[in-house]
Coordinates of C-alpha atoms in Angstrom, one line a residue:
M1 CA 134.0 71.2 197.8
V2 CA 131.9 73.5 198.4
A3 CA 129.3 72.9 201.3
W4 CA 125.4 72.8 200.0
A5 CA 124.5 75.3 202.4
D6 CA 126.5 77.8 200.6
Y7 CA 126.3 76.8 196.7
K8 CA 122.4 77.5 197.4
K9 CA 122.8 80.9 199.2
E10 CA 125.1 81.6 196.2
A11 CA 123.2 80.4 193.4
K12 CA 119.9 82.9 195.1
S13 CA 122.1 85.9 195.4
R14 CA 123.1 85.0 191.4
G15 CA 119.0 84.9 190.4
A16 CA 119.3 81.0 190.2
L17 CA 115.4 79.9 191.7
A18 CA 117.4 77.0 194.0
L19 CA 114.5 74.7 194.4
E20 CA 115.8 72.6 196.5
L21 CA 113.9 68.5 195.8
Y22 CA 115.3 65.6 196.4
A23 CA 116.1 62.5 193.8
A24 CA 115.6 59.0 194.7
I25 CA 117.7 57.0 191.6
S26 CA 115.9 53.5 192.3
T27 CA 117.0 49.9 190.8
P28 CA 116.0 46.7 190.4
A29 CA 117.3 44.1 194.0
L30 CA 116.1 41.0 193.2
A31 CA 114.7 39.4 190.3
P32 CA 111.6 41.2 188.0
E33 CA 109.2 39.0 189.1
D34 CA 109.6 40.3 193.1
V35 CA 109.9 43.7 191.5
K36 CA 106.3 43.1 189.7
A37 CA 104.7 41.7 193.6
S38 CA 105.2 45.4 194.5
L39 CA 103.9 47.4 191.1
S40 CA 100.7 47.8 192.8
D41 CA 101.9 48.3 195.9
H42 CA 104.0 51.4 195.0
L43 CA 102.3 52.9 192.6
A44 CA 99.2 53.5 194.8
Y45 CA 102.1 54.6 197.2
Q46 CA 103.7 57.5 194.9
A47 CA 99.6 58.2 194.0
D48 CA 99.1 58.3 198.1
L49 CA 102.3 61.1 197.7
E50 CA 101.3 63.2 195.0
R51 CA 97.9 63.5 196.3
A52 CA 100.1 64.9 199.6
G53 CA 103.0 66.6 197.4
S54 CA 105.6 64.8 197.9
L55 CA 105.4 63.5 194.2
A56 CA 107.3 65.7 192.1
F57 CA 108.1 63.1 188.6
A58 CA 108.2 59.4 188.8
G59 CA 108.9 57.0 186.0
P60 CA 110.8 54.6 184.9
M61 CA 114.3 55.5 183.0
S62 CA 115.8 54.1 179.5
D63 CA 119.4 52.3 178.6
E64 CA 121.7 54.9 177.5
T65 CA 121.2 53.4 174.4
G66 CA 117.3 54.9 174.8
D67 CA 115.6 52.2 173.0
H68 CA 115.7 50.0 176.0
M69 CA 114.3 50.0 179.5
Q70 CA 116.7 48.5 181.9
G71 CA 114.4 48.9 185.1
T72 CA 116.0 52.2 186.9
G73 CA 113.5 54.7 187.4
L74 CA 113.7 58.5 189.1
I75 CA 112.0 59.2 191.7
I76 CA 112.0 63.1 193.1
Y77 CA 110.3 64.1 196.3
R78 CA 110.0 67.4 197.6
A79 CA 110.2 67.2 201.6
D80 CA 112.2 69.0 204.3
S81 CA 115.2 68.0 204.8
L82 CA 116.8 64.7 203.3
E83 CA 116.0 62.6 205.9
A84 CA 112.2 63.5 205.1
A85 CA 112.9 62.5 201.7
R86 CA 115.4 59.1 202.8
A87 CA 111.7 57.8 204.5
L88 CA 109.3 58.5 202.4
A89 CA 111.4 56.0 200.2
D90 CA 112.2 53.7 202.5
N91 CA 108.2 52.9 203.5
D92 CA 107.9 53.2 199.5
P93 CA 107.1 49.4 198.9
M94 CA 109.7 48.5 196.8
H95 CA 112.4 50.2 199.4
K96 CA 110.7 48.2 202.2
S97 CA 111.0 44.7 200.4
G98 CA 113.8 44.4 198.8
A99 CA 113.1 44.6 195.6
R100 CA 114.7 47.2 194.6
T101 CA 116.5 50.2 196.2
F102 CA 118.7 52.9 196.0
T103 CA 120.6 55.9 196.6
L104 CA 119.1 59.9 197.7
R105 CA 121.4 63.3 196.3
R106 CA 119.8 66.8 197.1
W107 CA 118.6 68.6 193.5
M108 CA 118.9 71.6 193.1
I109 CA 116.5 73.2 190.5
N110 CA 118.4 76.5 189.4
E111 CA 117.5 76.5 185.4
G112 CA 114.4 75.7 182.4
S113 CA 111.9 75.5 182.0
M114 CA 107.9 73.9 181.6
T115 CA 105.0 75.1 179.9
L116 CA 100.8 74.2 181.1
S117 CA 97.8 74.6 179.2
V118 CA 95.2 74.4 180.4
G119 CA 92.1 73.9 177.6
L120 CA 88.7 75.2 180.0
S121 CA 86.3 74.5 177.3
T122 CA 87.9 71.2 176.0
N123 CA 88.1 70.1 180.3
T124 CA 92.1 69.5 178.3
T125 CA 95.4 70.0 180.1
S126 CA 99.3 68.9 178.7
L127 CA 102.3 69.8 180.3
S128 CA 105.3 69.4 178.2

């Protein structure tokens, strides 16, 4: 197995972005009503993280068919370390209440693209 730091160094040396973020896969641990009971606090917490710059992306995931909601969520954190990202996930009201559990992994972004469009006169934005 290759050490994470060694792989990151190698990726940077070949010109990859090697941007390190942290991915939490959040899954329901209690009944749907328990999850719903924590939803407003969870969304407020995520909004606070977004304003602070600690939340990169978050949202639900489908089942394997792509046709149904299964309750799994993906949360991508910006943090200085795995421990700091774990603290962010631990403090999520969904996780604190026990309604959901999570697994956390480092995620290295090497390739890809995003397009941001800003309409100055129309005051519109789109991200794709």
